[in-house]
mmCIF file of C-alpha atoms and ligand atoms in Angstrom:
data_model
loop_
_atom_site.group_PDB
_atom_site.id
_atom_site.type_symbol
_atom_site.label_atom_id
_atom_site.label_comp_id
_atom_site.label_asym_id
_atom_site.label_seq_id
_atom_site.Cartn_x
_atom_site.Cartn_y
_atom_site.Cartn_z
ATOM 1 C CA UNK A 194 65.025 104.983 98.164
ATOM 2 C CA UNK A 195 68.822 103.476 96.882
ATOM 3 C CA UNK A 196 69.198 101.730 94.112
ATOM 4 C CA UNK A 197 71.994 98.881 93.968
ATOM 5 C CA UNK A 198 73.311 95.911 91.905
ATOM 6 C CA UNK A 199 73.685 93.643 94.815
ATOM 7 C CA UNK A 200 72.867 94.439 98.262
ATOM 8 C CA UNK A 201 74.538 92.529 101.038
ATOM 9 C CA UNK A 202 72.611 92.095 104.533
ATOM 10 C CA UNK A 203 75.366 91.567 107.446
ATOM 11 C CA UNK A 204 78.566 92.149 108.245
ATOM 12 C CA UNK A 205 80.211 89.781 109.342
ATOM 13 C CA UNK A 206 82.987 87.780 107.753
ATOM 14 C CA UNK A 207 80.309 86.186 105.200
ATOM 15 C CA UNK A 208 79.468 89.659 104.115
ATOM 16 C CA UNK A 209 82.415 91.324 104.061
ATOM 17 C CA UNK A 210 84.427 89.014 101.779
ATOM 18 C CA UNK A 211 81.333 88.729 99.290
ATOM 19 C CA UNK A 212 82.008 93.212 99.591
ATOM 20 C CA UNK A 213 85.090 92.868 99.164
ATOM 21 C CA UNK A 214 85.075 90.740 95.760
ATOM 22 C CA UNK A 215 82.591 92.538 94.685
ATOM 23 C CA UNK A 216 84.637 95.683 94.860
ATOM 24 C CA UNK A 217 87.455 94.062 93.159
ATOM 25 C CA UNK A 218 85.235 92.594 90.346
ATOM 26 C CA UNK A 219 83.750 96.550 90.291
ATOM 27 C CA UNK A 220 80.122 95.413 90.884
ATOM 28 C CA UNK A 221 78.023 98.067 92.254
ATOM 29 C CA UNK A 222 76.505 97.057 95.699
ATOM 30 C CA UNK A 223 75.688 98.103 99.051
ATOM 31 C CA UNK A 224 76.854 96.232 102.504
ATOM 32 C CA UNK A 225 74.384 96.683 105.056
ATOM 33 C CA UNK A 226 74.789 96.164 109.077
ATOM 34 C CA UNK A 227 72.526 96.697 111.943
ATOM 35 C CA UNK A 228 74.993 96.619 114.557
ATOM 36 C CA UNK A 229 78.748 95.775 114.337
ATOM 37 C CA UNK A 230 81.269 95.421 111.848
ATOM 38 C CA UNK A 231 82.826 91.851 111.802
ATOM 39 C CA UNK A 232 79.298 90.185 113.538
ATOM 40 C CA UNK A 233 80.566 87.461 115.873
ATOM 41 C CA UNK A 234 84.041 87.579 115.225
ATOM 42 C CA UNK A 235 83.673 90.495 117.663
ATOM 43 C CA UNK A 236 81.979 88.875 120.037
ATOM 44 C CA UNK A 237 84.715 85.886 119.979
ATOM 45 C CA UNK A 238 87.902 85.749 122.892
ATOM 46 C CA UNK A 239 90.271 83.821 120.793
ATOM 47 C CA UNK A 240 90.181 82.706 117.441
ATOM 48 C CA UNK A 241 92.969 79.879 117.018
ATOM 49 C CA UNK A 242 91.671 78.325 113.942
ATOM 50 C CA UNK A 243 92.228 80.501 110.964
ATOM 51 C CA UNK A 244 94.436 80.281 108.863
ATOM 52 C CA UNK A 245 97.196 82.678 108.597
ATOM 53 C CA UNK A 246 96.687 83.814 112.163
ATOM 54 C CA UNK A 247 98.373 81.406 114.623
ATOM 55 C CA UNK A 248 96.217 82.625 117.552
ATOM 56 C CA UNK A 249 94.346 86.305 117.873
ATOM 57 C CA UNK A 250 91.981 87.966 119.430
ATOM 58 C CA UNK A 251 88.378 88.076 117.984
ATOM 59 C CA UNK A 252 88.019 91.640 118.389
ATOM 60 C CA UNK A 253 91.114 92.649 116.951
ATOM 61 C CA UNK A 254 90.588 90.502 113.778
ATOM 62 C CA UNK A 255 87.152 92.512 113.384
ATOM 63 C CA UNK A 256 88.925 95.499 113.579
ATOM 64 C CA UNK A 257 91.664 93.891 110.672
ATOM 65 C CA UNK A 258 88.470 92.973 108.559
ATOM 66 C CA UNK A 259 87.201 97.123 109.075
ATOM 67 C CA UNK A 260 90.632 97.842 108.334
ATOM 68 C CA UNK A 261 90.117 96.105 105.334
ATOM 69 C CA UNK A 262 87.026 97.635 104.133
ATOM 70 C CA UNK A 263 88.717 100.829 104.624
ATOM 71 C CA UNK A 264 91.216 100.215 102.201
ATOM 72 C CA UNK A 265 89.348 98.640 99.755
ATOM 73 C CA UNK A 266 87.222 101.957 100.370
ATOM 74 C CA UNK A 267 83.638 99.969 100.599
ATOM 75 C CA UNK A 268 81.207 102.232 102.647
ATOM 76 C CA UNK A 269 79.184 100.530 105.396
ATOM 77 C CA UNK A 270 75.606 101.336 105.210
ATOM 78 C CA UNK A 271 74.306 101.514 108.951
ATOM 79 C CA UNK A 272 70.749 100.313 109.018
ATOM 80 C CA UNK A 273 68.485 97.575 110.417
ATOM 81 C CA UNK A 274 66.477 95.058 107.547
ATOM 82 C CA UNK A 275 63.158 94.415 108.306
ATOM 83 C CA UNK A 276 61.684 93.055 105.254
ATOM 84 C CA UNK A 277 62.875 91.500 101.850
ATOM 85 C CA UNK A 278 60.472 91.038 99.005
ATOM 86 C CA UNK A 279 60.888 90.364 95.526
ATOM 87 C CA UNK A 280 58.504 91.737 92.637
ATOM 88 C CA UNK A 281 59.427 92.026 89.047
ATOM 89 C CA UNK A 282 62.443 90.574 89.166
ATOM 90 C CA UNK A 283 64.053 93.259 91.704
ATOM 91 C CA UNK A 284 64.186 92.953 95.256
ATOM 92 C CA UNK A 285 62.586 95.869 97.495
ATOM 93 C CA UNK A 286 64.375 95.745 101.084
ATOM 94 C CA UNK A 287 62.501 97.839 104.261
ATOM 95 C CA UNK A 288 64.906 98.962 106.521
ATOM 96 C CA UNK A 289 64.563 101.419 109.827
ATOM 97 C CA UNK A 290 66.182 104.083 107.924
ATOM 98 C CA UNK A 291 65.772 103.819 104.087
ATOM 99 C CA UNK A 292 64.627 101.671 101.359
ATOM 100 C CA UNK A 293 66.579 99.761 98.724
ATOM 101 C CA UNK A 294 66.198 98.041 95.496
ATOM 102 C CA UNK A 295 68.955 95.701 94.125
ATOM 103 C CA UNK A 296 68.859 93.089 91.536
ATOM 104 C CA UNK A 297 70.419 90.640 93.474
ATOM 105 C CA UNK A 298 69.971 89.932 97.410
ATOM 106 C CA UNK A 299 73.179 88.685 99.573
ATOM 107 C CA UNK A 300 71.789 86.829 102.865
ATOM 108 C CA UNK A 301 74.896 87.430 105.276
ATOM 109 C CA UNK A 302 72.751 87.427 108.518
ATOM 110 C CA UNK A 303 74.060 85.101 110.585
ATOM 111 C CA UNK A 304 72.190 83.136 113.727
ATOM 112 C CA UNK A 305 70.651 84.285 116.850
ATOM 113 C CA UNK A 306 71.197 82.738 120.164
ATOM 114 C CA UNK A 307 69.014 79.838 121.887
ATOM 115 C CA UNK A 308 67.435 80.784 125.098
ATOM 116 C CA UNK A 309 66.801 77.787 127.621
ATOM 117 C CA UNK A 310 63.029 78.611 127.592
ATOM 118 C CA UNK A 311 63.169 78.668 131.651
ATOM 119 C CA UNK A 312 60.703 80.556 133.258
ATOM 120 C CA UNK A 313 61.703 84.024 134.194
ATOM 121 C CA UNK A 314 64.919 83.446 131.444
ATOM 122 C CA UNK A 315 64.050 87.137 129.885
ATOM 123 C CA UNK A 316 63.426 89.152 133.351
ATOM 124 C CA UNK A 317 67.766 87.912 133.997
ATOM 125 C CA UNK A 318 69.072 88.886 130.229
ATOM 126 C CA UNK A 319 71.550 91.829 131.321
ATOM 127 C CA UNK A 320 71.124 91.194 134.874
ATOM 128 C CA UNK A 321 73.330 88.270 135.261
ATOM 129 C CA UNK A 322 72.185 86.006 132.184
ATOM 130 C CA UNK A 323 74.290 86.778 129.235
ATOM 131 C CA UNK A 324 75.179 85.069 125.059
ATOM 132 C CA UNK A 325 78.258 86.971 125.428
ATOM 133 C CA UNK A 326 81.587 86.296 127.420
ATOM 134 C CA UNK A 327 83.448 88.712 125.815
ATOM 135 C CA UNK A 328 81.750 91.495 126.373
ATOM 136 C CA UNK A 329 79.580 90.924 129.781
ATOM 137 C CA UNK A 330 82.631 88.527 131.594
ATOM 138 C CA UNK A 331 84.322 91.673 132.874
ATOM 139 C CA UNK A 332 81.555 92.725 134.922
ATOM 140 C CA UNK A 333 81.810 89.344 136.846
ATOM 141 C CA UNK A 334 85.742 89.582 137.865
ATOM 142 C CA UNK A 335 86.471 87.333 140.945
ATOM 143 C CA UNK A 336 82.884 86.083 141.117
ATOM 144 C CA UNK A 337 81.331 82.879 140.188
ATOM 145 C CA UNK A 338 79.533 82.432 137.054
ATOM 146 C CA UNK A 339 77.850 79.433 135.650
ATOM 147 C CA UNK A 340 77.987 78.388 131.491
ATOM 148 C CA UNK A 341 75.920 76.212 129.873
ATOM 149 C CA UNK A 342 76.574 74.188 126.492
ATOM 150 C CA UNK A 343 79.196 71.493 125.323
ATOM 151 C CA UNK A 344 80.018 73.068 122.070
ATOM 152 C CA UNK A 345 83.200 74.549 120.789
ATOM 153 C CA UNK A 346 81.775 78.446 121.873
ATOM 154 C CA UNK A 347 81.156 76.905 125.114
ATOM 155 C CA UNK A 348 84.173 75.543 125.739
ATOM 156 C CA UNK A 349 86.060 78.404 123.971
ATOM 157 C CA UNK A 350 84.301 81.299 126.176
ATOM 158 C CA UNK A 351 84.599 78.820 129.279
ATOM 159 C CA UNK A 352 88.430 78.943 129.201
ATOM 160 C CA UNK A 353 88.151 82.976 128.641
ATOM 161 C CA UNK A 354 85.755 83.242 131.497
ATOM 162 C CA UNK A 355 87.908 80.845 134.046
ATOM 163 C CA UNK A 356 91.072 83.957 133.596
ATOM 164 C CA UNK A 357 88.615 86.287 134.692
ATOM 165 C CA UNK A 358 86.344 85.128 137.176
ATOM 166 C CA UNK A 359 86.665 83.051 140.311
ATOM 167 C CA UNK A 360 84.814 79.487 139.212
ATOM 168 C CA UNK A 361 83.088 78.521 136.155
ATOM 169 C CA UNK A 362 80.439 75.923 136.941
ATOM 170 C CA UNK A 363 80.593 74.321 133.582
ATOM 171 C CA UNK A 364 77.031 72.481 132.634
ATOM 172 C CA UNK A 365 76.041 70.219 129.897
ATOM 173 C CA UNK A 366 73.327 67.989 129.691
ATOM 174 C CA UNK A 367 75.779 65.086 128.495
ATOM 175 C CA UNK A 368 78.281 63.426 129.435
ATOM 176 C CA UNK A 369 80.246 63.809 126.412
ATOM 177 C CA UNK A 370 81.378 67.429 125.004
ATOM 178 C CA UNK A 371 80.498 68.221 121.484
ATOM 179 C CA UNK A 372 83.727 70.088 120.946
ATOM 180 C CA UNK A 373 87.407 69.831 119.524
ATOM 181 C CA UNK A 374 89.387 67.336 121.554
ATOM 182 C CA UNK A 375 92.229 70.061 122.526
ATOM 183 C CA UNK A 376 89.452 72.383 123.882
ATOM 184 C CA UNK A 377 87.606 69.369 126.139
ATOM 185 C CA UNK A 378 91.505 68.808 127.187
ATOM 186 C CA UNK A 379 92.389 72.579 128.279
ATOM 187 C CA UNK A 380 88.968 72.949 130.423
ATOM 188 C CA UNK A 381 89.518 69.666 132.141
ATOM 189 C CA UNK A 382 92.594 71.388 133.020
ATOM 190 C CA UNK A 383 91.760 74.195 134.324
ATOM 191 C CA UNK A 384 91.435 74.538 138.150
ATOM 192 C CA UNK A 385 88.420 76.532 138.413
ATOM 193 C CA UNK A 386 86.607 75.122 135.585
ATOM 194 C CA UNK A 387 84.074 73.024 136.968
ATOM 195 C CA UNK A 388 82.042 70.217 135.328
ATOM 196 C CA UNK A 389 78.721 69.223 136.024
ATOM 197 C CA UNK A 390 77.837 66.732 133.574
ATOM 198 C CA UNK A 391 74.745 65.598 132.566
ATOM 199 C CA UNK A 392 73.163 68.338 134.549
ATOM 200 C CA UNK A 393 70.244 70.384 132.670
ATOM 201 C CA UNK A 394 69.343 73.867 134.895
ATOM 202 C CA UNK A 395 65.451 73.678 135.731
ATOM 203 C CA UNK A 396 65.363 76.934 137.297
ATOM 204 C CA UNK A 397 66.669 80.949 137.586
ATOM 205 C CA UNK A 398 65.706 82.900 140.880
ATOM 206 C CA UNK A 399 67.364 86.278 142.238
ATOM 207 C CA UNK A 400 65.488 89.338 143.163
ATOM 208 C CA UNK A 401 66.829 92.215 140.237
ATOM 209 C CA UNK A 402 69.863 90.332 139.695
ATOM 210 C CA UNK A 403 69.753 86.334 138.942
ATOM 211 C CA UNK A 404 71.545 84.933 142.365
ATOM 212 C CA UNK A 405 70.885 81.121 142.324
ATOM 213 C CA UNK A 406 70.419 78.508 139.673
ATOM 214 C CA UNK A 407 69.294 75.144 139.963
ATOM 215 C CA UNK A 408 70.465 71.862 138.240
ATOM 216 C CA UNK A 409 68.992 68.679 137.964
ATOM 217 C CA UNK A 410 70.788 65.323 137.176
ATOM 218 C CA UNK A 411 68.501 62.361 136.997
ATOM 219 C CA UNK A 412 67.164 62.644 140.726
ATOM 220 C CA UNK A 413 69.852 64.756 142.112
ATOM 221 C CA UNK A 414 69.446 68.305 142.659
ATOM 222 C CA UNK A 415 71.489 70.898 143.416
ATOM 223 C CA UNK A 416 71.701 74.620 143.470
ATOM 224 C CA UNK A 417 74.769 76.817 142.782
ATOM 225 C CA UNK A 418 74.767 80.484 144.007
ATOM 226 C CA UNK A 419 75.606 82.499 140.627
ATOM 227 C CA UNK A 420 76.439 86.408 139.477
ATOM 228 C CA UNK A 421 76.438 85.525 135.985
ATOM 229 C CA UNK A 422 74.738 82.735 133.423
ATOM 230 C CA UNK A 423 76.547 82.671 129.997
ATOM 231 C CA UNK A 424 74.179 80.627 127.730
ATOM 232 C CA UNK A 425 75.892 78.693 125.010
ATOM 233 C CA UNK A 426 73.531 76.268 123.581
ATOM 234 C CA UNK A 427 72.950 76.806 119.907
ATOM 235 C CA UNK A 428 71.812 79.622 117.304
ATOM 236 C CA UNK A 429 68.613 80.170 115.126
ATOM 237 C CA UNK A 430 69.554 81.224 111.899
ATOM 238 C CA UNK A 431 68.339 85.182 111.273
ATOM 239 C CA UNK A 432 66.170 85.259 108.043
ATOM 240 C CA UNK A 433 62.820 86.369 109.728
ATOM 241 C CA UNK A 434 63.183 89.556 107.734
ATOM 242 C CA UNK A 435 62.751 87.660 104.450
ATOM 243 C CA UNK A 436 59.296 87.701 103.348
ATOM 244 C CA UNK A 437 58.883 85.305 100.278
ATOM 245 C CA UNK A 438 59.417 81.571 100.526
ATOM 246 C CA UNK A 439 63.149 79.642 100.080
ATOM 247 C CA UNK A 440 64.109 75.840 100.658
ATOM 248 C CA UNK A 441 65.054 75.627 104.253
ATOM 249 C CA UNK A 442 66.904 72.735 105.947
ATOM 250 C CA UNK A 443 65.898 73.122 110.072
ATOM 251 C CA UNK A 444 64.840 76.603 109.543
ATOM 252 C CA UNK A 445 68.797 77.366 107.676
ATOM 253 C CA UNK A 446 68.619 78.338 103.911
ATOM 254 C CA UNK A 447 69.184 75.146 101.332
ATOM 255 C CA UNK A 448 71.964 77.187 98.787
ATOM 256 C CA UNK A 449 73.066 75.900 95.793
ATOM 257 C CA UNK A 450 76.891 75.343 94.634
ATOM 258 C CA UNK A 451 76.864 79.053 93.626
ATOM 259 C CA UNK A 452 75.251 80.077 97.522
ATOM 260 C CA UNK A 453 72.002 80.998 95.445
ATOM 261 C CA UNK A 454 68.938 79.913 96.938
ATOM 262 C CA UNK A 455 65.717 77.971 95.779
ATOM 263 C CA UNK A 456 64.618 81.767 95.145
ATOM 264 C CA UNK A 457 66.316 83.609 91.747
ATOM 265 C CA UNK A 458 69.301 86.481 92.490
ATOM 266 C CA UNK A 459 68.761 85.472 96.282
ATOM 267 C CA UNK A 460 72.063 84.191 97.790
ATOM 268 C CA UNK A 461 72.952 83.161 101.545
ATOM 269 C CA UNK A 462 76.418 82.653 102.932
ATOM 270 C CA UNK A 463 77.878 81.434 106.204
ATOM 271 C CA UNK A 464 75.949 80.574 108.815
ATOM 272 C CA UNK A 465 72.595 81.501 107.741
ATOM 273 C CA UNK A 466 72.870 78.562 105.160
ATOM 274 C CA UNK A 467 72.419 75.045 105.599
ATOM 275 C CA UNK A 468 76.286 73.405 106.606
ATOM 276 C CA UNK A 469 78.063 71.172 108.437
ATOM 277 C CA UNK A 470 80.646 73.393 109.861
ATOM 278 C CA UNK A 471 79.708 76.829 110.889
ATOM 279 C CA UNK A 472 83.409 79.020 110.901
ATOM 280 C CA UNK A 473 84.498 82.040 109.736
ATOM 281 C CA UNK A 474 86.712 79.874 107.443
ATOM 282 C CA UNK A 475 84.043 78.360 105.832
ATOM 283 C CA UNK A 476 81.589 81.424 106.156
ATOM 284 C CA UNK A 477 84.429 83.214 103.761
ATOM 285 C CA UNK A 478 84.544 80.654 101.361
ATOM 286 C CA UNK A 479 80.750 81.550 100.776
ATOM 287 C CA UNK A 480 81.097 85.309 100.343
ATOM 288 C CA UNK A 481 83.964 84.581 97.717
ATOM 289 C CA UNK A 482 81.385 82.094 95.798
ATOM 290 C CA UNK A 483 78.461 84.145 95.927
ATOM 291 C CA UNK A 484 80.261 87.582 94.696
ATOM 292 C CA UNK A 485 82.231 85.458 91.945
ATOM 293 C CA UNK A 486 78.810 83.460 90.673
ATOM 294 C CA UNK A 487 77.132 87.465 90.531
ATOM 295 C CA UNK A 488 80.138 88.702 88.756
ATOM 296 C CA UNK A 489 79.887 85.690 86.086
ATOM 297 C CA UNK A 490 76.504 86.034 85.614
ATOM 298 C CA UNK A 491 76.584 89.747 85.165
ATOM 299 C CA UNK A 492 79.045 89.213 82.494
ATOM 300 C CA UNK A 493 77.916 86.962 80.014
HETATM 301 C C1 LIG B 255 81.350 82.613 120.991
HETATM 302 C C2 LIG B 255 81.743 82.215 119.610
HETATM 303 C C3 LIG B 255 83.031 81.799 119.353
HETATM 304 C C4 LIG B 255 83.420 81.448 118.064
HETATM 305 N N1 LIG B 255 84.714 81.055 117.831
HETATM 306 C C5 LIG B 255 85.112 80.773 116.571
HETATM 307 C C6 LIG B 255 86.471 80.422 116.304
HETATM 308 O O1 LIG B 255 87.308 80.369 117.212
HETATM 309 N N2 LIG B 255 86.812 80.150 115.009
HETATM 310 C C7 LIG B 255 85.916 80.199 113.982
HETATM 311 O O2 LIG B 255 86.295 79.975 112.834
HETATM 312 N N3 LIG B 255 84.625 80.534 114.213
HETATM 313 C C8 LIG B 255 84.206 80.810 115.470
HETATM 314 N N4 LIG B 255 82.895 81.133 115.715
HETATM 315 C C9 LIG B 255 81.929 81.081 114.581
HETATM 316 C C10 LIG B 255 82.057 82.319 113.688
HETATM 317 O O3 LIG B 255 82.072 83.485 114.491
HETATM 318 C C11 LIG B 255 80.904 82.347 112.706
HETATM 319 O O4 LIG B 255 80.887 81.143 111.978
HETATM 320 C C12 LIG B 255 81.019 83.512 111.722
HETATM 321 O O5 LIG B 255 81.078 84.745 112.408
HETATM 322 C C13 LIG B 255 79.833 83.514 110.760
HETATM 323 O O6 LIG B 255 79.910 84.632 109.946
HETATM 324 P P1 LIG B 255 78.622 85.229 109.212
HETATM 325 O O7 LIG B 255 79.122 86.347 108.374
HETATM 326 O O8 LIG B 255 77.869 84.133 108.565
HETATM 327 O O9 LIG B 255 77.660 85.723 110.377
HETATM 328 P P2 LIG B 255 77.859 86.701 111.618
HETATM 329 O O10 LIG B 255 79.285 86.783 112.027
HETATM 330 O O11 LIG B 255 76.874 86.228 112.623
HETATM 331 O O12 LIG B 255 77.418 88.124 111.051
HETATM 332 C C14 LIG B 255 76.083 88.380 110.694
HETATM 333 C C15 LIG B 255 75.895 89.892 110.654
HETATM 334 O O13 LIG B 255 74.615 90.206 110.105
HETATM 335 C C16 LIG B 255 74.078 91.317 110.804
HETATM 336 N N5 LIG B 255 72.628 91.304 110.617
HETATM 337 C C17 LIG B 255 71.740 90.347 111.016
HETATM 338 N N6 LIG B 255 70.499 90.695 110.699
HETATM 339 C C18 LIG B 255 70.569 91.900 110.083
HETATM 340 C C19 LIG B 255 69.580 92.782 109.537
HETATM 341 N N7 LIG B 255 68.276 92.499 109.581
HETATM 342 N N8 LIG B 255 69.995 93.947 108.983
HETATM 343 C C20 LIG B 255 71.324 94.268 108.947
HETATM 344 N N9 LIG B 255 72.294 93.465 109.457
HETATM 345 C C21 LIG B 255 71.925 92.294 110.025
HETATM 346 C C22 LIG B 255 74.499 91.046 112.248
HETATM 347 O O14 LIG B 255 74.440 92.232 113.024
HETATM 348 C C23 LIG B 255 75.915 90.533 112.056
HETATM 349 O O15 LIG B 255 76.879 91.556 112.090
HETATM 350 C C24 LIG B 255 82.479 81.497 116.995
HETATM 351 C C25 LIG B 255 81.162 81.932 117.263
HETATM 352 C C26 LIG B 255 80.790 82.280 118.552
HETATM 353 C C27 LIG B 255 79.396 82.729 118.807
#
């Protein structure tokens, strides 16, 4: 069993800015991760949008926030949450590997992807349906791949995809995309990105492997002949772990100017919290708030 001052689930950006003020405001804590160090900034091809940076790539700018850590010497504690619960004013964490208490709980766990619910959807994931460009698009070099989503991750990993792979099939079930204007611009310029819009996909076939998917648009149906399916159509946010009740907005946790919750010492930055804008700028901003409203409170 540890005992901290604040204990930070996740970390990605969120996380490891509210570490990293913590550090520098010399607040004991612990910053907890179940799997990688930066959380989807790894899992990101380009990141043009932040500030500072005029363009980079999303895994090296996880390895600049480790970096960071490093420096600021803040330990990563490598274990998996399972369950949060509060009792006498302290908060008792399960994980896989150990247990923790801390006075104050930092939510930092981000959002899981959406499946498309289609039947068979879970025999394809790693064989052929993937949430991850970055890391699966490799394996598809030459070969056609279909996306789905009209988002600014969908457009962002369809323009990554389309300069490795033969074609992208690009579907969205509008006609419209959801994302920046510049991004809509570059795919509709790209050669071998192609659009079918409004198209929803009704159905995944393939032996081991998916092989074939099939869209529908109003009465028209069609089917494409696919290695890959890179899913892109929206995130749960991860707080299944937390076992007493908070304010939540559409399942995301209702914070208040301070990132604290409806529930006393329990804080939740970037995405996991109810926003408009979900970015590693504004996921930042959070962590900085939520370490600096601890570090005020802890002083007067
Ligand atoms: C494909 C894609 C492209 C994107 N492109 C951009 C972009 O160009 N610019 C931009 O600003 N934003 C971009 N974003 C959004 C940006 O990545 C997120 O807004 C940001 O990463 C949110 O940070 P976070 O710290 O809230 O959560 P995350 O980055 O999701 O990190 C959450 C961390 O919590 C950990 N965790 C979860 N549950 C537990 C648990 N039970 N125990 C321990 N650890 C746990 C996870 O492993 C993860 O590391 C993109 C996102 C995606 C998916």
């Amino acid at each position: 069993m540890k005992e901290t001052k604040v204990f930070i689930v996740g970390s990605g950006p969120s996380g490891i800015t509210a570490a990293i003020y913590l550090k520098r405001a010399g607040i004991p804590f612990i910053l907890c991760e179940k799997s990688m160090v930066g959380g989807k900034v790894a899992l990101t091809a380009k990141v043009d949008n932040y500030p500072g940076f005029t363009s980079i790539d999303g895994v090296e700018l996880a390895l600049n926030l480790q970096e960071q850590l490093k420096q600021n010497e803040i330990k990563v504690t490598y274990d998996t949450i399972q369950s949060i619960h509060k009792e006498n004013e302290l908060f008792y964490l399960e994980g896989n590997k150990d247990q923790y208490i801390a006075k104050y709980v930092i939510l930092a766990t981000g959002t899981k992807e959406k499946g498309l619910g289609l039947d068979n959807e879970e025999k394809f994931y790693g064989k052929g349906i993937s949430f991850c460009a970055i890391c699966d698009g490799a394996l598809y070099k030459n070969k056609d791949v279909a996306l789905v989503g009209g988002g600014n991750s969908a457009l962002e990993e369809a323009l990554y995809l389309a300069n490795i792979v033969n074609k992208v099939y690009l579907i969205h079930r509008r006609d419209e995309f959801r994302g920046d204007l510049t991004l809509v611009n570059k795919v509709k310029d790209k050669d071998n990105i192609i659009l079918y819009t409004p198209y929803i996909i009704n159905k995944l076939s393939g032996t081991n492997h998916l092989e074939e998917i099939q869209i529908v648009s109003n009465e028209e149906v069609e089917s494409l002949s696919v290695s890959a399916l890179f899913i892109y159509i929206g995130y749960i946010p991860t707080l299944e772990m937390l076992k007493e009740d908070i304010l939540l907005d559409n399942g995301y946790a209702v914070v208040d100017e301070n990132m604290m919750t409806s529930l006393p010492n329990l804080y939740a930055i970037g995405d996991v919290r109810k926003k408009n804008l979900r970015q590693i700028v504004t996921a930042i901003n959070d962590g900085a708030i939520a370490s600096y409203a601890i570090g005020k409170r802890e002083n007067e």
